PDB file of C-alpha atoms and ligand atoms in Angstrom:
ATOM      1  CA  VAL A   1       0.000   0.000   0.000  1.00  0.00           C
ATOM      2  CA  SER A   2       1.340   3.363  -0.960  1.00  0.00           C
ATOM      3  CA  GLN A   3       1.329   5.517   2.139  1.00  0.00           C
ATOM      4  CA  LEU A   4       0.862   9.216   1.717  1.00  0.00           C
ATOM      5  CA  PRO A   5       2.700  11.323   4.273  1.00  0.00           C
ATOM      6  CA  MET A   6       0.280  12.362   6.932  1.00  0.00           C
ATOM      7  CA  GLU A   7       0.253  15.138   9.443  1.00  0.00           C
ATOM      8  CA  ALA A   8      -2.443  13.403  11.434  1.00  0.00           C
ATOM      9  CA  GLY A   9      -2.483   9.917  12.853  1.00  0.00           C
ATOM     10  CA  TRP A  10      -5.073   8.543  10.466  1.00  0.00           C
ATOM     11  CA  ALA A  11      -2.790   6.678   8.122  1.00  0.00           C
ATOM     12  CA  ARG A  12      -4.817   3.532   7.688  1.00  0.00           C
ATOM     13  CA  PRO A  13      -6.143   3.307   4.131  1.00  0.00           C
ATOM     14  CA  MET A  14      -9.810   2.520   3.794  1.00  0.00           C
ATOM     15  CA  VAL A  15     -11.759   0.725   1.145  1.00  0.00           C
ATOM     16  CA  PRO A  16     -15.118   2.111   0.071  1.00  0.00           C
ATOM     17  CA  PRO A  17     -17.821  -0.524   0.334  1.00  0.00           C
ATOM     18  CA  TRP A  18     -19.480   0.203  -2.962  1.00  0.00           C
ATOM     19  CA  SER A  19     -18.465  -1.299  -6.257  1.00  0.00           C
ATOM     20  CA  CYS A  20     -17.160   1.623  -8.186  1.00  0.00           C
ATOM     21  CA  GLU A  21     -16.316   1.618 -11.863  1.00  0.00           C
ATOM     22  CA  LEU A  22     -14.261   4.771 -11.666  1.00  0.00           C
ATOM     23  CA  ALA A  23     -10.643   4.708 -12.699  1.00  0.00           C
ATOM     24  CA  GLU A  24      -9.715   8.192 -11.575  1.00  0.00           C
ATOM     25  CA  VAL A  25      -8.060   9.765  -8.603  1.00  0.00           C
ATOM     26  CA  ILE A  26     -10.460  12.081  -6.762  1.00  0.00           C
ATOM     27  CA  TYR A  27      -9.733  14.465  -3.900  1.00  0.00           C
ATOM     28  CA  GLY A  28     -12.148  16.196  -1.572  1.00  0.00           C
ATOM     29  CA  ILE A  29     -10.904  19.215   0.340  1.00  0.00           C
ATOM     30  CA  ASP A  30     -12.472  20.875   3.372  1.00  0.00           C
ATOM     31  CA  PRO A  31     -10.562  24.139   3.712  1.00  0.00           C
ATOM     32  CA  SER A  32     -10.465  26.468   6.660  1.00  0.00           C
ATOM     33  CA  THR A  33      -8.082  29.145   7.800  1.00  0.00           C
ATOM     34  CA  LEU A  34      -6.937  26.781  10.573  1.00  0.00           C
ATOM     35  CA  ARG A  35      -6.385  23.567   8.684  1.00  0.00           C
ATOM     36  CA  ILE A  36      -6.950  21.827   5.374  1.00  0.00           C
ATOM     37  CA  ALA A  37      -8.557  18.386   5.447  1.00  0.00           C
ATOM     38  CA  LEU A  38      -8.311  16.102   2.460  1.00  0.00           C
ATOM     39  CA  GLY A  39      -9.955  12.855   1.440  1.00  0.00           C
ATOM     40  CA  ALA A  40      -8.402  10.917  -1.437  1.00  0.00           C
ATOM     41  CA  LEU A  41     -10.009   8.199  -3.538  1.00  0.00           C
ATOM     42  CA  ASP A  42      -7.233   6.519  -5.454  1.00  0.00           C
ATOM     43  CA  TYR A  43      -8.007   4.026  -8.174  1.00  0.00           C
ATOM     44  CA  ARG A  44      -4.542   3.577  -9.586  1.00  0.00           C
ATOM     45  CA  PRO A  45      -3.691  -0.069 -10.273  1.00  0.00           C
ATOM     46  CA  GLY A  46      -1.381  -1.605  -7.715  1.00  0.00           C
ATOM     47  CA  LEU A  47      -2.894   0.213  -4.795  1.00  0.00           C
ATOM     48  CA  GLY A  48      -5.081  -1.559  -2.302  1.00  0.00           C
ATOM     49  CA  TYR A  49      -4.706  -4.588  -0.155  1.00  0.00           C
ATOM     50  CA  PRO A  50      -2.586  -7.385  -1.642  1.00  0.00           C
ATOM     51  CA  ASP A  51      -5.044 -10.080  -0.552  1.00  0.00           C
ATOM     52  CA  MET A  52      -7.759  -8.617  -2.723  1.00  0.00           C
ATOM     53  CA  ALA A  53      -8.477 -10.422  -5.973  1.00  0.00           C
ATOM     54  CA  ALA A  54      -9.227  -7.319  -7.988  1.00  0.00           C
ATOM     55  CA  PRO A  55      -7.790  -3.821  -7.560  1.00  0.00           C
ATOM     56  CA  ARG A  56     -10.043  -1.768  -5.353  1.00  0.00           C
ATOM     57  CA  PRO A  57     -10.011   1.942  -4.762  1.00  0.00           C
ATOM     58  CA  VAL A  58      -8.259   3.110  -1.644  1.00  0.00           C
ATOM     59  CA  VAL A  59      -9.501   5.990   0.478  1.00  0.00           C
ATOM     60  CA  THR A  60      -6.860   7.970   2.340  1.00  0.00           C
ATOM     61  CA  PRO A  61      -7.314  10.874   4.733  1.00  0.00           C
ATOM     62  CA  GLY A  62      -4.987  13.819   5.120  1.00  0.00           C
ATOM     63  CA  LEU A  63      -4.784  16.850   7.369  1.00  0.00           C
ATOM     64  CA  LEU A  64      -2.605  19.936   7.147  1.00  0.00           C
ATOM     65  CA  SER A  65      -2.481  22.455   9.986  1.00  0.00           C
ATOM     66  CA  LEU A  66      -1.937  26.071   9.018  1.00  0.00           C
ATOM     67  CA  ASP A  67      -0.145  28.815  10.884  1.00  0.00           C
ATOM     68  CA  THR A  68      -2.580  30.984  12.804  1.00  0.00           C
ATOM     69  CA  ALA A  69      -0.133  33.649  13.900  1.00  0.00           C
ATOM     70  CA  THR A  70       0.686  37.057  12.422  1.00  0.00           C
ATOM     71  CA  THR A  71      -1.310  38.971   9.843  1.00  0.00           C
ATOM     72  CA  GLU A  72      -3.676  37.625   7.197  1.00  0.00           C
ATOM     73  CA  CYS A  73      -1.134  38.351   4.455  1.00  0.00           C
ATOM     74  CA  ALA A  74       1.512  36.335   6.278  1.00  0.00           C
ATOM     75  CA  ARG A  75      -1.002  33.571   7.012  1.00  0.00           C
ATOM     76  CA  LEU A  76      -1.980  33.303   3.347  1.00  0.00           C
ATOM     77  CA  ALA A  77       1.648  33.270   2.227  1.00  0.00           C
ATOM     78  CA  GLY A  78       2.400  30.624   4.858  1.00  0.00           C
ATOM     79  CA  ALA A  79      -0.626  28.622   3.736  1.00  0.00           C
ATOM     80  CA  ARG A  80       0.606  28.698   0.154  1.00  0.00           C
ATOM     81  CA  ASP A  81       4.074  27.540   1.212  1.00  0.00           C
ATOM     82  CA  ARG A  82       2.571  24.593   3.068  1.00  0.00           C
ATOM     83  CA  ILE A  83      -0.313  23.630   0.749  1.00  0.00           C
ATOM     84  CA  LEU A  84       1.687  23.517  -2.491  1.00  0.00           C
ATOM     85  CA  PRO A  85       4.249  20.841  -1.478  1.00  0.00           C
ATOM     86  CA  TRP A  86       1.472  19.001   0.353  1.00  0.00           C
ATOM     87  CA  LEU A  87      -0.453  18.717  -2.928  1.00  0.00           C
ATOM     88  CA  GLU A  88       2.627  18.109  -5.073  1.00  0.00           C
ATOM     89  CA  GLN A  89       3.493  14.927  -3.188  1.00  0.00           C
ATOM     90  CA  ARG A  90       0.191  13.453  -4.308  1.00  0.00           C
ATOM     91  CA  ALA A  91      -0.883  12.126  -7.698  1.00  0.00           C
ATOM     92  CA  ALA A  92      -2.770  14.609  -9.863  1.00  0.00           C
ATOM     93  CA  PRO A  93      -6.497  13.934  -9.421  1.00  0.00           C
ATOM     94  CA  ALA A  94      -8.997  13.995 -12.271  1.00  0.00           C
ATOM     95  CA  LEU A  95     -11.425  15.823 -10.011  1.00  0.00           C
ATOM     96  CA  LEU A  96     -10.855  17.886  -6.904  1.00  0.00           C
ATOM     97  CA  VAL A  97     -13.929  18.893  -4.915  1.00  0.00           C
ATOM     98  CA  ILE A  98     -13.695  21.896  -2.601  1.00  0.00           C
ATOM     99  CA  GLU A  99     -16.377  22.829  -0.095  1.00  0.00           C
ATOM    100  CA  LYS A 100     -17.778  26.282  -0.714  1.00  0.00           C
ATOM    101  CA  PRO A 101     -17.269  28.616   2.238  1.00  0.00           C
ATOM    102  CA  PHE A 102     -20.369  28.848   4.381  1.00  0.00           C
ATOM    103  CA  ALA A 103     -21.259  30.100   7.811  1.00  0.00           C
ATOM    104  CA  SER A 104     -24.656  28.670   8.653  1.00  0.00           C
ATOM    105  CA  GLY A 105     -26.479  31.553   7.069  1.00  0.00           C
ATOM    106  CA  GLN A 106     -24.177  34.119   8.629  1.00  0.00           C
ATOM    107  CA  HIS A 107     -21.840  36.399   6.745  1.00  0.00           C
ATOM    108  CA  VAL A 108     -18.915  34.359   5.441  1.00  0.00           C
ATOM    109  CA  PRO A 109     -15.606  35.921   6.537  1.00  0.00           C
ATOM    110  CA  HIS A 110     -13.588  37.270   3.619  1.00  0.00           C
ATOM    111  CA  GLU A 111     -10.586  35.299   4.847  1.00  0.00           C
ATOM    112  CA  SER A 112     -12.341  32.073   3.887  1.00  0.00           C
ATOM    113  CA  PHE A 113     -12.557  33.176   0.268  1.00  0.00           C
ATOM    114  CA  HIS A 114      -8.984  34.408   0.272  1.00  0.00           C
ATOM    115  CA  LEU A 115      -7.816  30.986   1.420  1.00  0.00           C
ATOM    116  CA  ILE A 116      -9.816  29.346  -1.396  1.00  0.00           C
ATOM    117  CA  GLY A 117      -7.903  31.597  -3.806  1.00  0.00           C
ATOM    118  CA  VAL A 118      -4.592  30.429  -2.401  1.00  0.00           C
ATOM    119  CA  LEU A 119      -5.763  26.819  -2.530  1.00  0.00           C
ATOM    120  CA  LYS A 120      -6.844  27.140  -6.164  1.00  0.00           C
ATOM    121  CA  GLU A 121      -3.512  28.646  -7.120  1.00  0.00           C
ATOM    122  CA  CYS A 122      -1.767  25.702  -5.452  1.00  0.00           C
ATOM    123  CA  VAL A 123      -4.031  23.212  -7.267  1.00  0.00           C
ATOM    124  CA  TRP A 124      -3.121  24.819 -10.567  1.00  0.00           C
ATOM    125  CA  ARG A 125       0.592  24.864  -9.826  1.00  0.00           C
ATOM    126  CA  ALA A 126       0.589  21.264  -8.580  1.00  0.00           C
ATOM    127  CA  TYR A 127      -1.670  19.640 -11.173  1.00  0.00           C
ATOM    128  CA  GLY A 128      -2.338  22.087 -14.025  1.00  0.00           C
ATOM    129  CA  LEU A 129      -4.859  21.101 -16.666  1.00  0.00           C
ATOM    130  CA  GLU A 130      -5.118  17.509 -15.462  1.00  0.00           C
ATOM    131  CA  THR A 131      -7.439  18.477 -12.639  1.00  0.00           C
ATOM    132  CA  GLU A 132     -10.999  19.757 -12.747  1.00  0.00           C
ATOM    133  CA  VAL A 133     -11.928  21.804  -9.688  1.00  0.00           C
ATOM    134  CA  LEU A 134     -15.540  21.587  -8.535  1.00  0.00           C
ATOM    135  CA  MET A 135     -16.953  23.778  -5.766  1.00  0.00           C
ATOM    136  CA  LEU A 136     -19.867  22.190  -3.889  1.00  0.00           C
ATOM    137  CA  SER A 137     -21.935  23.676  -1.079  1.00  0.00           C
ATOM    138  CA  PRO A 138     -22.259  21.614   2.115  1.00  0.00           C
ATOM    139  CA  SER A 139     -25.747  20.412   1.181  1.00  0.00           C
ATOM    140  CA  GLU A 140     -24.633  19.583  -2.370  1.00  0.00           C
ATOM    141  CA  TRP A 141     -21.813  17.284  -1.310  1.00  0.00           C
ATOM    142  CA  LYS A 142     -23.707  15.765   1.614  1.00  0.00           C
ATOM    143  CA  MET A 143     -26.595  14.779  -0.653  1.00  0.00           C
ATOM    144  CA  ARG A 144     -24.174  13.173  -3.092  1.00  0.00           C
ATOM    145  CA  ALA A 145     -22.083  11.353  -0.483  1.00  0.00           C
ATOM    146  CA  LEU A 146     -24.638  10.409   2.188  1.00  0.00           C
ATOM    147  CA  GLY A 147     -27.716  10.301   0.010  1.00  0.00           C
ATOM    148  CA  ALA A 148     -30.912  12.210  -0.654  1.00  0.00           C
ATOM    149  CA  GLY A 149     -32.393  13.755   2.467  1.00  0.00           C
ATOM    150  CA  LYS A 150     -28.992  14.050   4.154  1.00  0.00           C
ATOM    151  CA  GLY A 151     -28.133  17.473   2.810  1.00  0.00           C
ATOM    152  CA  PHE A 152     -28.247  19.049   6.250  1.00  0.00           C
ATOM    153  CA  ALA A 153     -26.393  16.332   8.139  1.00  0.00           C
ATOM    154  CA  GLU A 154     -24.403  17.830  11.016  1.00  0.00           C
ATOM    155  CA  LYS A 155     -20.763  17.079  11.763  1.00  0.00           C
ATOM    156  CA  PRO A 156     -21.398  14.139  14.141  1.00  0.00           C
ATOM    157  CA  ALA A 157     -23.587  12.473  11.516  1.00  0.00           C
ATOM    158  CA  ILE A 158     -20.864  12.902   8.886  1.00  0.00           C
ATOM    159  CA  LEU A 159     -18.238  11.440  11.225  1.00  0.00           C
ATOM    160  CA  ALA A 160     -20.514   8.516  12.082  1.00  0.00           C
ATOM    161  CA  TRP A 161     -21.072   7.939   8.358  1.00  0.00           C
ATOM    162  CA  ALA A 162     -17.326   8.002   7.579  1.00  0.00           C
ATOM    163  CA  ARG A 163     -16.645   5.538  10.398  1.00  0.00           C
ATOM    164  CA  ALA A 164     -19.474   3.181   9.459  1.00  0.00           C
ATOM    165  CA  THR A 165     -19.197   3.388   5.675  1.00  0.00           C
ATOM    166  CA  LEU A 166     -15.497   3.845   5.034  1.00  0.00           C
ATOM    167  CA  GLY A 167     -14.014   2.444   8.218  1.00  0.00           C
ATOM    168  CA  PHE A 168     -12.513   5.810   9.129  1.00  0.00           C
ATOM    169  CA  ASP A 169     -10.815   5.530  12.518  1.00  0.00           C
ATOM    170  CA  GLY A 170     -10.830   9.224  13.407  1.00  0.00           C
ATOM    171  CA  VAL A 171     -12.461   9.950  16.758  1.00  0.00           C
ATOM    172  CA  CYS A 172     -14.049  12.935  18.449  1.00  0.00           C
ATOM    173  CA  GLU A 173     -14.557  12.423  22.146  1.00  0.00           C
ATOM    174  CA  ARG A 174     -16.446  15.683  22.416  1.00  0.00           C
ATOM    175  CA  CYS A 175     -19.457  14.239  20.642  1.00  0.00           C
ATOM    176  CA  GLY A 176     -18.806  10.497  21.006  1.00  0.00           C
ATOM    177  CA  ASN A 177     -17.999  10.166  17.285  1.00  0.00           C
ATOM    178  CA  GLY A 178     -21.552  11.118  16.539  1.00  0.00           C
ATOM    179  CA  LEU A 179     -22.586   7.681  17.737  1.00  0.00           C
ATOM    180  CA  GLU A 180     -23.787   8.598  21.182  1.00  0.00           C
ATOM    181  CA  PRO A 181     -27.484   8.978  21.933  1.00  0.00           C
ATOM    182  CA  GLU A 182     -28.387  12.473  20.934  1.00  0.00           C
ATOM    183  CA  GLU A 183     -29.816  13.369  24.328  1.00  0.00           C
ATOM    184  CA  LYS A 184     -26.263  13.295  25.648  1.00  0.00           C
ATOM    185  CA  LEU A 185     -25.496  16.219  23.395  1.00  0.00           C
ATOM    186  CA  GLY A 186     -28.449  18.304  24.453  1.00  0.00           C
ATOM    187  CA  ARG A 187     -28.140  21.274  26.730  1.00  0.00           C
ATOM    188  CA  PRO A 188     -28.037  20.328  30.401  1.00  0.00           C
ATOM    189  CA  GLY A 189     -31.521  20.389  31.763  1.00  0.00           C
ATOM    190  CA  ALA A 190     -33.143  19.998  28.377  1.00  0.00           C
ATOM    191  CA  LYS A 191     -35.988  17.580  28.835  1.00  0.00           C
ATOM    192  CA  SER A 192     -38.511  15.889  26.593  1.00  0.00           C
ATOM    193  CA  GLY A 193     -38.606  17.033  23.011  1.00  0.00           C
ATOM    194  CA  LYS A 194     -35.155  15.475  22.818  1.00  0.00           C
ATOM    195  CA  ARG A 195     -35.842  14.208  19.369  1.00  0.00           C
ATOM    196  CA  LYS A 196     -35.772  17.756  18.147  1.00  0.00           C
ATOM    197  CA  LEU A 197     -32.311  18.478  19.498  1.00  0.00           C
ATOM    198  CA  LYS A 198     -29.865  18.712  16.666  1.00  0.00           C
ATOM    199  CA  LEU A 199     -26.981  16.302  16.851  1.00  0.00           C
ATOM    200  CA  VAL A 200     -24.172  18.843  16.836  1.00  0.00           C
ATOM    201  CA  CYS A 201     -20.636  18.729  18.167  1.00  0.00           C
ATOM    202  CA  PRO A 202     -19.980  21.176  21.011  1.00  0.00           C
ATOM    203  CA  ARG A 203     -16.415  21.819  19.860  1.00  0.00           C
ATOM    204  CA  PRO A 204     -15.559  20.000  16.636  1.00  0.00           C
ATOM    205  CA  SER A 205     -12.178  18.263  16.649  1.00  0.00           C
ATOM    206  CA  PRO A 206     -10.049  17.816  13.497  1.00  0.00           C
ATOM    207  CA  ALA A 207     -11.539  14.340  12.973  1.00  0.00           C
ATOM    208  CA  HIS A 208     -14.694  16.107  11.797  1.00  0.00           C
ATOM    209  CA  ASP A 209     -12.774  18.077   9.185  1.00  0.00           C
ATOM    210  CA  VAL A 210     -11.177  14.905   7.855  1.00  0.00           C
ATOM    211  CA  ALA A 211     -14.554  13.140   7.787  1.00  0.00           C
ATOM    212  CA  ASP A 212     -15.889  16.068   5.760  1.00  0.00           C
ATOM    213  CA  GLY A 213     -12.922  15.765   3.386  1.00  0.00           C
ATOM    214  CA  LEU A 214     -13.703  12.075   2.894  1.00  0.00           C
ATOM    215  CA  GLY A 215     -17.340  12.954   2.237  1.00  0.00           C
ATOM    216  CA  LEU A 216     -16.307  15.536  -0.351  1.00  0.00           C
ATOM    217  CA  ALA A 217     -14.159  12.947  -2.145  1.00  0.00           C
ATOM    218  CA  VAL A 218     -17.012  10.425  -2.189  1.00  0.00           C
ATOM    219  CA  ALA A 219     -19.294  13.183  -3.485  1.00  0.00           C
ATOM    220  CA  GLY A 220     -16.802  13.667  -6.319  1.00  0.00           C
ATOM    221  CA  ALA A 221     -16.983   9.960  -7.177  1.00  0.00           C
ATOM    222  CA  VAL A 222     -20.785  10.088  -7.167  1.00  0.00           C
ATOM    223  CA  GLU A 223     -20.672  13.187  -9.361  1.00  0.00           C
ATOM    224  CA  LEU A 224     -18.468  11.471 -11.970  1.00  0.00           C
ATOM    225  CA  GLU A 225     -20.700   8.391 -11.979  1.00  0.00           C
ATOM    226  CA  ARG A 226     -23.760  10.588 -12.468  1.00  0.00           C
ATOM    227  CA  ARG A 227     -22.181  12.329 -15.440  1.00  0.00           C
ATOM    228  CA  ARG A 228     -21.335   9.007 -17.000  1.00  0.00           C
ATOM    229  CA  SER A 229     -24.815   7.581 -16.602  1.00  0.00           C
ATOM    230  CA  ARG A 230     -26.488  10.555 -18.271  1.00  0.00           C
TER     231      ARG A 230
HETATM  232 ZN1   ZN B 301     -17.276  16.003  17.681  1.00  0.00          ZN
END
């Protein structure tokens, strides 16, 4: 198994459970000004577990922490210096899905868009014309990856999906990996009506970002399959 250098501890490759006809490399990227999470679906021959009869795609997570100090200009320059070699060490994907900046209906900070600009420059410098870049909103990629009706899935639900579907071993103790009964996540004292409490993470850990990156990559695979079946 080809191991991609990882900043996080989640180095174990995963195998998607579905039978996929794709033969491309697909990346999903969840960018923030704090860190960049990446999910990679790699279909190159020779990858995968040696005991498997046929080559299967391998799913790999990645996480890159960015410098939070100094001014925005210095942060963006530092982000570029870190993101570019991080991308260059990976195979050029056919499709790279980036989550559109959002802020739950609030005003999206300009910095988020600036970082997307830096990221796109790095994608171009690393992969050039080989790579199509697709921007998807959170609901767009969640519906593709998790299925219809899941467009508003919260972070714990995404993490639970990545763990159950892909075998992702990232954990978030703050929300019990999204697997705990949802009443545990309710406000103290909240009683009855528990079903209506949203399953949210009180303070999302990086595992959530990586799970989102994996979801974005799977959404890219679903997108390519959709195009082909039209
Ligand atoms: Zn959590």
